Short mmCIF file of C-alpha atoms in Angstrom, two decimals:
data_model
loop_
_atom_site.label_atom_id
_atom_site.label_comp_id
_atom_site.label_asym_id
_atom_site.label_seq_id
_atom_site.Cartn_x
_atom_site.Cartn_y
_atom_site.Cartn_z
CA UNK A 1 34.40 -21.29 -62.93
CA UNK A 2 36.39 -23.97 -64.69
CA UNK A 3 33.30 -24.77 -66.73
CA UNK A 4 32.84 -21.28 -68.16
CA UNK A 5 34.86 -21.86 -71.31
CA UNK A 6 34.24 -25.58 -71.52
CA UNK A 7 36.87 -28.27 -71.25
CA UNK A 8 39.72 -25.98 -72.30
CA UNK A 9 39.22 -23.57 -69.41
CA UNK A 10 41.50 -25.49 -66.99
CA UNK A 11 44.24 -25.35 -69.58
CA UNK A 12 43.85 -21.60 -70.13
CA UNK A 13 43.82 -20.96 -66.40
CA UNK A 14 46.95 -23.04 -65.86
CA UNK A 15 48.74 -21.14 -68.61
CA UNK A 16 47.90 -17.87 -66.85
CA UNK A 17 49.13 -19.16 -63.49
CA UNK A 18 52.35 -20.44 -65.02
CA UNK A 19 53.04 -17.12 -66.76
CA UNK A 20 52.59 -15.05 -63.62
CA UNK A 21 54.58 -17.37 -61.38
CA UNK A 22 57.47 -17.08 -63.82
CA UNK A 23 57.12 -13.29 -63.55
CA UNK A 24 57.00 -13.31 -59.76
CA UNK A 25 59.99 -15.65 -59.61
CA UNK A 26 61.98 -13.21 -61.78
CA UNK A 27 60.88 -10.34 -59.56
CA UNK A 28 62.52 -11.93 -56.51
CA UNK A 29 65.79 -11.99 -58.46
CA UNK A 30 65.37 -8.39 -59.63
CA UNK A 31 65.04 -7.13 -56.06
CA UNK A 32 68.12 -9.01 -54.88
CA UNK A 33 70.16 -7.75 -57.82
CA UNK A 34 68.91 -4.20 -57.34
CA UNK A 35 69.72 -4.07 -53.61
CA UNK A 36 73.07 -5.88 -53.21
CA UNK A 37 73.30 -4.98 -49.50
CA UNK A 38 69.78 -6.20 -48.71
CA UNK A 39 69.44 -7.43 -45.15
CA UNK A 40 70.03 -11.18 -44.85
CA UNK A 41 66.50 -12.01 -43.56
CA UNK A 42 65.00 -10.39 -46.66
CA UNK A 43 67.51 -12.15 -48.90
CA UNK A 44 66.49 -15.46 -47.37
CA UNK A 45 62.82 -14.54 -47.70
CA UNK A 46 63.15 -13.71 -51.40
CA UNK A 47 65.10 -16.91 -52.01
CA UNK A 48 62.28 -18.86 -50.36
CA UNK A 49 59.73 -17.09 -52.54
CA UNK A 50 61.81 -17.84 -55.63
CA UNK A 51 61.67 -21.53 -54.73
CA UNK A 52 57.93 -21.40 -53.97
CA UNK A 53 57.13 -19.73 -57.27
CA UNK A 54 59.34 -22.20 -59.13
CA UNK A 55 57.48 -25.10 -57.49
CA UNK A 56 54.11 -23.59 -58.40
CA UNK A 57 55.30 -23.08 -61.97
CA UNK A 58 56.36 -26.75 -62.03
CA UNK A 59 52.97 -27.79 -60.63
CA UNK A 60 51.19 -25.76 -63.31
CA UNK A 61 53.33 -27.41 -65.98
CA UNK A 62 52.52 -30.83 -64.53
CA UNK A 63 48.77 -30.17 -64.53
CA UNK A 64 48.98 -28.73 -68.05
CA UNK A 65 50.49 -32.02 -69.19
CA UNK A 66 47.78 -33.91 -67.31
CA UNK A 67 44.99 -31.88 -68.92
CA UNK A 68 46.55 -32.42 -72.35
CA UNK A 69 46.81 -36.16 -71.77
CA UNK A 70 43.18 -36.25 -70.65
CA UNK A 71 41.99 -35.31 -74.17
CA UNK A 72 39.47 -32.86 -72.67
CA UNK A 73 38.05 -35.57 -70.36
CA UNK A 74 39.20 -33.83 -67.21
CA UNK A 75 38.52 -36.05 -64.22
CA UNK A 76 36.92 -34.64 -61.07
CA UNK A 77 40.20 -35.23 -59.21
CA UNK A 78 42.24 -33.37 -61.81
CA UNK A 79 39.70 -30.55 -61.81
CA UNK A 80 39.96 -30.28 -58.02
CA UNK A 81 43.75 -30.13 -58.26
CA UNK A 82 43.55 -27.31 -60.80
CA UNK A 83 41.06 -25.44 -58.62
CA UNK A 84 43.27 -25.92 -55.59
CA UNK A 85 46.27 -24.60 -57.50
CA UNK A 86 44.21 -21.52 -58.33
CA UNK A 87 43.57 -20.88 -54.64
CA UNK A 88 47.19 -21.62 -53.78
CA UNK A 89 48.46 -19.19 -56.41
CA UNK A 90 46.11 -16.50 -55.14
CA UNK A 91 47.22 -16.99 -51.54
CA UNK A 92 50.89 -16.90 -52.56
CA UNK A 93 50.59 -13.62 -54.44
CA UNK A 94 48.54 -12.02 -51.65
CA UNK A 95 51.15 -12.92 -49.04
CA UNK A 96 54.00 -11.90 -51.37
CA UNK A 97 52.45 -8.45 -51.77
CA UNK A 98 52.04 -8.07 -47.99
CA UNK A 99 55.67 -8.98 -47.37
CA UNK A 100 56.89 -6.61 -50.08
CA UNK A 101 54.95 -3.78 -48.45
CA UNK A 102 56.59 -4.67 -45.14
CA UNK A 103 60.00 -4.69 -46.81
CA UNK A 104 59.35 -1.22 -48.22
CA UNK A 105 58.57 0.09 -44.74
CA UNK A 106 61.25 -1.72 -42.74
CA UNK A 107 64.29 -2.31 -44.95
CA UNK A 108 66.98 0.35 -44.63
CA UNK A 109 68.85 -1.20 -47.54
CA UNK A 110 65.87 -0.83 -49.88
CA UNK A 111 65.45 2.81 -48.93
CA UNK A 112 69.19 3.43 -49.44
CA UNK A 113 68.97 2.61 -53.15
CA UNK A 114 67.16 5.52 -54.87
CA UNK A 115 65.37 3.42 -57.48
CA UNK A 116 64.56 0.46 -55.23
CA UNK A 117 61.29 1.68 -53.63
CA UNK A 118 59.87 2.52 -57.06
CA UNK A 119 60.88 -0.87 -58.44
CA UNK A 120 59.38 -2.75 -55.51
CA UNK A 121 56.17 -0.74 -55.86
CA UNK A 122 56.08 -1.67 -59.55
CA UNK A 123 56.52 -5.35 -58.67
CA UNK A 124 53.70 -5.08 -56.13
CA UNK A 125 51.43 -3.63 -58.81
CA UNK A 126 52.33 -6.50 -61.15
CA UNK A 127 51.30 -9.09 -58.53
CA UNK A 128 48.16 -7.11 -57.72
CA UNK A 129 47.27 -7.17 -61.42
CA UNK A 130 47.61 -10.96 -61.37
CA UNK A 131 45.43 -11.09 -58.26
CA UNK A 132 42.83 -9.03 -60.10
CA UNK A 133 42.77 -11.59 -62.90
CA UNK A 134 42.36 -14.48 -60.46
CA UNK A 135 39.76 -12.60 -58.42
CA UNK A 136 37.70 -12.19 -61.58
CA UNK A 137 37.96 -15.93 -62.08
CA UNK A 138 36.93 -16.67 -58.51
CA UNK A 139 33.87 -14.38 -58.63
CA UNK A 140 32.30 -15.52 -61.91
CA UNK A 141 28.60 -15.89 -61.07
CA UNK A 142 26.53 -19.05 -61.53
CA UNK A 143 29.48 -21.38 -61.52
CA UNK A 144 30.21 -24.41 -59.34
CA UNK A 145 31.90 -23.73 -56.02
CA UNK A 146 35.57 -24.53 -55.73
CA UNK A 147 36.79 -27.43 -53.73
CA UNK A 148 39.74 -26.65 -51.48
CA UNK A 149 41.73 -29.83 -51.93
CA UNK A 150 45.45 -29.59 -51.03
CA UNK A 151 47.72 -29.67 -54.03
CA UNK A 152 50.32 -32.40 -53.72
CA UNK A 153 53.46 -33.22 -55.61
CA UNK A 154 54.91 -29.72 -55.79
CA UNK A 155 58.51 -30.91 -55.86
CA UNK A 156 60.09 -30.51 -59.29
CA UNK A 157 61.84 -33.81 -60.03
CA UNK A 158 63.25 -32.77 -63.36
CA UNK A 159 66.55 -31.95 -63.21
CA UNK A 160 77.61 -20.26 -76.22
CA UNK A 161 79.97 -20.32 -77.78
CA UNK A 162 82.00 -17.12 -78.52
CA UNK A 163 80.85 -14.27 -80.74
CA UNK A 164 80.41 -14.82 -84.44
CA UNK A 165 81.40 -12.31 -87.12
CA UNK A 166 79.03 -9.42 -87.74
CA UNK A 167 77.34 -10.55 -90.94
CA UNK A 168 74.01 -9.90 -92.65
CA UNK A 169 71.20 -12.07 -91.32
CA UNK A 170 70.50 -13.85 -94.60
CA UNK A 171 69.42 -13.66 -98.20
CA UNK A 172 66.17 -11.92 -99.07
CA UNK A 173 63.71 -13.66 -101.40
CA UNK A 174 66.25 -15.59 -103.45
CA UNK A 175 64.66 -18.90 -104.55
CA UNK A 176 67.97 -19.97 -106.09
CA UNK A 177 69.70 -19.85 -102.71
CA UNK A 178 68.47 -23.37 -102.03
CA UNK A 179 67.98 -22.80 -98.31
CA UNK A 180 66.33 -25.77 -96.64
CA UNK A 181 63.23 -25.13 -94.54
CA UNK A 182 63.44 -25.53 -90.80
CA UNK A 183 62.11 -29.00 -89.95
CA UNK A 184 59.07 -29.16 -87.70
CA UNK A 185 60.30 -28.68 -84.16
CA UNK A 186 63.82 -27.97 -85.42
CA UNK A 187 64.27 -24.29 -84.60
CA UNK A 188 67.60 -23.38 -82.99
CA UNK A 189 68.90 -20.46 -80.96
CA UNK A 190 70.78 -18.10 -83.31
CA UNK A 191 74.19 -16.98 -82.04
CA UNK A 192 74.70 -13.36 -81.11
CA UNK A 193 76.38 -11.48 -83.99
CA UNK A 194 78.78 -9.87 -81.46
CA UNK A 195 80.16 -10.52 -77.98
CA UNK A 196 77.97 -10.39 -74.87
CA UNK A 197 79.77 -7.25 -73.71
CA UNK A 198 79.92 -5.56 -77.13
CA UNK A 199 77.01 -3.19 -76.44
CA UNK A 200 78.48 -1.79 -73.22
CA UNK A 201 77.93 0.69 -71.66
CA UNK A 202 74.40 0.89 -73.05
CA UNK A 203 73.39 -2.74 -72.53
CA UNK A 204 75.36 -4.73 -69.98
CA UNK A 205 76.93 -8.15 -70.44
CA UNK A 206 74.93 -9.82 -67.65
CA UNK A 207 71.65 -8.75 -69.24
CA UNK A 208 72.72 -9.96 -72.67
CA UNK A 209 73.70 -13.39 -71.34
CA UNK A 210 70.43 -13.80 -69.46
CA UNK A 211 68.35 -12.36 -72.29
CA UNK A 212 69.89 -14.41 -75.10
CA UNK A 213 70.90 -17.67 -73.44
CA UNK A 214 67.89 -18.11 -71.14
CA UNK A 215 64.89 -16.12 -72.34
CA UNK A 216 65.36 -16.49 -76.10
CA UNK A 217 66.25 -20.17 -75.69
CA UNK A 218 62.98 -20.76 -73.80
CA UNK A 219 61.00 -19.36 -76.76
CA UNK A 220 62.86 -21.65 -79.16
CA UNK A 221 62.11 -24.68 -76.97
CA UNK A 222 58.46 -23.67 -76.58
CA UNK A 223 58.01 -23.19 -80.32
CA UNK A 224 59.59 -26.56 -81.12
CA UNK A 225 57.33 -28.35 -78.66
CA UNK A 226 54.20 -26.63 -80.00
CA UNK A 227 55.08 -27.51 -83.61
CA UNK A 228 55.69 -31.16 -82.72
CA UNK A 229 52.40 -31.40 -80.84
CA UNK A 230 50.51 -29.88 -83.78
CA UNK A 231 52.22 -32.36 -86.09
CA UNK A 232 50.93 -35.16 -83.87
CA UNK A 233 47.44 -33.68 -84.14
CA UNK A 234 47.64 -33.73 -87.93
CA UNK A 235 48.79 -37.35 -87.92
CA UNK A 236 46.18 -38.53 -85.44
CA UNK A 237 43.33 -36.31 -86.62
CA UNK A 238 42.75 -35.27 -83.01
CA UNK A 239 42.54 -31.46 -82.88
CA UNK A 240 40.85 -31.13 -79.48
CA UNK A 241 43.86 -29.25 -78.04
CA UNK A 242 44.78 -27.32 -81.15
CA UNK A 243 43.75 -24.01 -79.56
CA UNK A 244 46.28 -24.50 -76.78
CA UNK A 245 49.15 -25.42 -79.09
CA UNK A 246 48.34 -22.64 -81.56
CA UNK A 247 48.50 -20.21 -78.65
CA UNK A 248 51.84 -21.68 -77.53
CA UNK A 249 53.18 -21.46 -81.09
CA UNK A 250 52.04 -17.83 -81.38
CA UNK A 251 53.62 -16.74 -78.10
CA UNK A 252 56.89 -18.63 -78.44
CA UNK A 253 57.19 -18.21 -82.20
CA UNK A 254 56.68 -14.46 -81.97
CA UNK A 255 59.25 -14.33 -79.17
CA UNK A 256 61.77 -16.33 -81.21
CA UNK A 257 61.36 -14.36 -84.44
CA UNK A 258 61.29 -10.92 -82.83
CA UNK A 259 64.38 -11.65 -80.75
CA UNK A 260 66.20 -12.92 -83.83
CA UNK A 261 65.53 -9.53 -85.45
CA UNK A 262 66.33 -7.70 -82.20
CA UNK A 263 69.90 -9.02 -81.96
CA UNK A 264 70.58 -7.87 -85.52
CA UNK A 265 69.07 -4.38 -85.27
CA UNK A 266 71.75 -3.62 -82.68
CA UNK A 267 75.51 -3.42 -83.18
CA UNK A 268 78.52 -2.04 -81.30
CA UNK A 269 80.01 1.36 -82.14
CA UNK A 270 77.21 2.35 -84.48
CA UNK A 271 73.99 4.21 -83.54
CA UNK A 272 73.79 7.77 -84.83
CA UNK A 273 71.50 8.62 -87.71
CA UNK A 274 69.94 6.32 -90.31
CA UNK A 275 71.39 6.09 -93.78
CA UNK A 276 70.14 4.95 -97.14
CA UNK A 277 66.68 4.91 -98.63
CA UNK A 278 64.90 4.61 -95.28
CA UNK A 279 65.85 8.21 -94.44
CA UNK A 280 63.52 9.65 -97.06
CA UNK A 281 60.74 7.28 -96.02
CA UNK A 282 61.05 8.30 -92.36
CA UNK A 283 60.87 11.96 -93.40
CA UNK A 284 57.84 11.28 -95.55
CA UNK A 285 55.88 9.20 -93.03
CA UNK A 286 56.85 10.82 -89.71
CA UNK A 287 58.05 14.32 -90.57
CA UNK A 288 61.70 13.70 -89.75
CA UNK A 289 63.99 11.59 -87.58
CA UNK A 290 63.34 13.48 -84.34
CA UNK A 291 59.58 13.09 -84.66
CA UNK A 292 59.99 9.39 -85.48
CA UNK A 293 62.26 8.76 -82.47
CA UNK A 294 59.90 10.56 -80.10
CA UNK A 295 56.94 8.51 -81.37
CA UNK A 296 58.85 5.21 -81.27
CA UNK A 297 60.26 5.90 -77.80
CA UNK A 298 56.82 6.83 -76.45
CA UNK A 299 55.30 3.67 -77.93
CA UNK A 300 58.04 1.60 -76.27
CA UNK A 301 57.63 3.37 -72.92
CA UNK A 302 53.85 2.98 -72.88
CA UNK A 303 53.72 -0.69 -73.89
CA UNK A 304 51.83 -2.29 -71.02
CA UNK A 305 53.51 -5.12 -69.16
CA UNK A 306 56.03 -7.00 -71.27
CA UNK A 307 56.08 -6.15 -74.94
CA UNK A 308 57.69 -4.46 -77.91
CA UNK A 309 57.76 -1.35 -80.03
CA UNK A 310 58.08 -2.22 -83.72
CA UNK A 311 58.73 -0.18 -86.86
CA UNK A 312 57.12 -1.98 -89.79
CA UNK A 313 56.70 -1.61 -93.50
CA UNK A 314 53.07 -2.01 -94.54
CA UNK A 315 52.71 -3.37 -98.09
CA UNK A 316 49.01 -2.51 -97.90
CA UNK A 317 49.31 1.19 -97.01
CA UNK A 318 52.72 1.66 -98.70
CA UNK A 319 54.25 3.40 -95.70
CA UNK A 320 56.09 2.89 -92.44
CA UNK A 321 54.11 2.44 -89.23
CA UNK A 322 54.96 2.16 -85.53
CA UNK A 323 53.18 -0.61 -83.63
CA UNK A 324 53.13 -2.02 -80.12
CA UNK A 325 52.95 -5.69 -79.21
CA UNK A 326 52.09 -7.19 -75.84
CA UNK A 327 53.38 -10.65 -74.97
CA UNK A 328 55.02 -10.61 -78.41
CA UNK A 329 51.88 -11.35 -80.40
CA UNK A 330 49.04 -9.24 -78.95
CA UNK A 331 47.96 -5.86 -80.33
CA UNK A 332 50.00 -6.30 -83.51
CA UNK A 333 48.86 -6.34 -87.14
CA UNK A 334 49.07 -8.85 -89.95
CA UNK A 335 50.38 -8.15 -93.44
CA UNK A 336 53.33 -6.02 -92.31
CA UNK A 337 57.10 -6.56 -92.26
CA UNK A 338 59.09 -5.71 -89.11
CA UNK A 339 62.10 -3.47 -89.74
CA UNK A 340 63.23 -2.24 -86.31
CA UNK A 341 62.15 -3.81 -83.02
CA UNK A 342 62.78 -2.86 -79.39
CA UNK A 343 62.25 -5.31 -76.53
CA UNK A 344 60.84 -3.59 -73.43
CA UNK A 345 60.17 -6.68 -71.34
CA UNK A 346 61.69 -6.19 -67.89
CA UNK A 347 64.40 -8.79 -68.44
CA UNK A 348 65.81 -6.62 -71.25
CA UNK A 349 66.84 -3.78 -68.93
CA UNK A 350 66.14 -4.33 -65.22
CA UNK A 351 69.62 -5.46 -64.20
CA UNK A 352 71.13 -2.19 -65.42
CA UNK A 353 68.29 0.35 -65.55
CA UNK A 354 66.00 -1.03 -62.79
CA UNK A 355 62.56 0.56 -63.37
CA UNK A 356 63.99 3.24 -65.65
CA UNK A 357 62.53 2.07 -68.92
CA UNK A 358 62.82 5.56 -70.52
CA UNK A 359 66.56 5.62 -69.72
CA UNK A 360 66.98 2.20 -71.33
CA UNK A 361 65.11 3.40 -74.43
CA UNK A 362 67.26 6.53 -74.68
CA UNK A 363 70.44 4.47 -74.38
CA UNK A 364 69.23 1.90 -76.89
CA UNK A 365 69.25 4.43 -79.72
CA UNK A 366 73.06 4.42 -79.41
CA UNK A 367 73.27 0.82 -80.62
CA UNK A 368 70.69 0.83 -83.42
CA UNK A 369 72.15 -0.84 -86.50
CA UNK A 370 70.67 1.52 -89.10
CA UNK A 371 72.46 -0.07 -92.10
CA UNK A 372 70.77 -3.36 -91.25
CA UNK A 373 67.40 -1.64 -90.82
CA UNK A 374 67.87 0.04 -94.19
CA UNK A 375 68.72 -3.32 -95.76
CA UNK A 376 65.45 -4.75 -94.49
CA UNK A 377 63.58 -1.69 -95.72
CA UNK A 378 65.03 -1.86 -99.25
CA UNK A 379 63.87 -5.45 -99.56
CA UNK A 380 60.53 -4.93 -97.82
CA UNK A 381 59.40 -1.86 -99.74
CA UNK A 382 59.52 -3.83 -102.99
CA UNK A 383 56.48 -5.68 -101.72
CA UNK A 384 53.30 -3.66 -102.24
CA UNK A 385 49.72 -4.89 -102.27
CA UNK A 386 46.67 -3.09 -103.67
CA UNK A 387 45.68 -0.35 -101.24
CA UNK A 388 42.36 -0.42 -99.42
#
């Protein structure tokens, strides 16, 4: 199977394994947070799974680095290790699903929390989806058989300041401002424009700390690494791995930029109704605020997996549009300007709302920073291309 897409297939497969092991690792934490009185054997079990998934993630990262260093000349030994990791990942997820089903049936604590069974069932479906992806890989016809070589070296050897004033994000299209470009690989995590607890009771402090300090920071780090690796490719003239680093830049860059907007389109003690010029545009394009909110909320609720709902200004069609994005960058459109974005990845709401994404969406409208959205709209709507 690893030959299907040529020499880059091991890299693509490893990226998929890494992504899902990160998800499964987070799911073990979600369950423990959701059921604080979970029986100690299940707590220990989930902690063990968290460690296993972290080790598999580390192994995937290690093999990714090895594939990259190989310059597409993947040795038979490295290929066997990647294939073995595929089998290992499949076996892990299969056993994880079985044990979660057993927990659903046997844990009194899980059944005592109204939302817990639904959340666990959702997590099971997520792992089953991953298994479906890997099963498709394992059953590709006319491909070499896998070699079940044990994967070694799983052990991972690697070992905010306060709120800033609530200020506008920056200056729009002012060449005289003299702002210096971000150096290649020099992106930084922007500070929150308010305290971690400022959006209570709608978005809790624990979620904001995890979301901003951990998740957003990981996108910044990933984008910086991708940019530096592409710079090396330009200097060396070796673009064999450019597809991988472009994909990393797209995923992490989209995550960084969307989150930077996301922090600013929210504010404490605000919400309510929009003001300014955007009001008339919403009426014109959606038939009123209520119709717009219903459409936007439905788009957010129905975004598959992790993703976003995004209100954009389209310079080509000269109107507002509502889009979805999966994994930040998928299913979106070019040539548009984001105005209002809503993160519906699980880490944005699970600690407080569990599997209740619609409740999170409803609560989120209470912290929408409409003056900021209107500011973006005023600047964006000045840009109009010829319609087609």
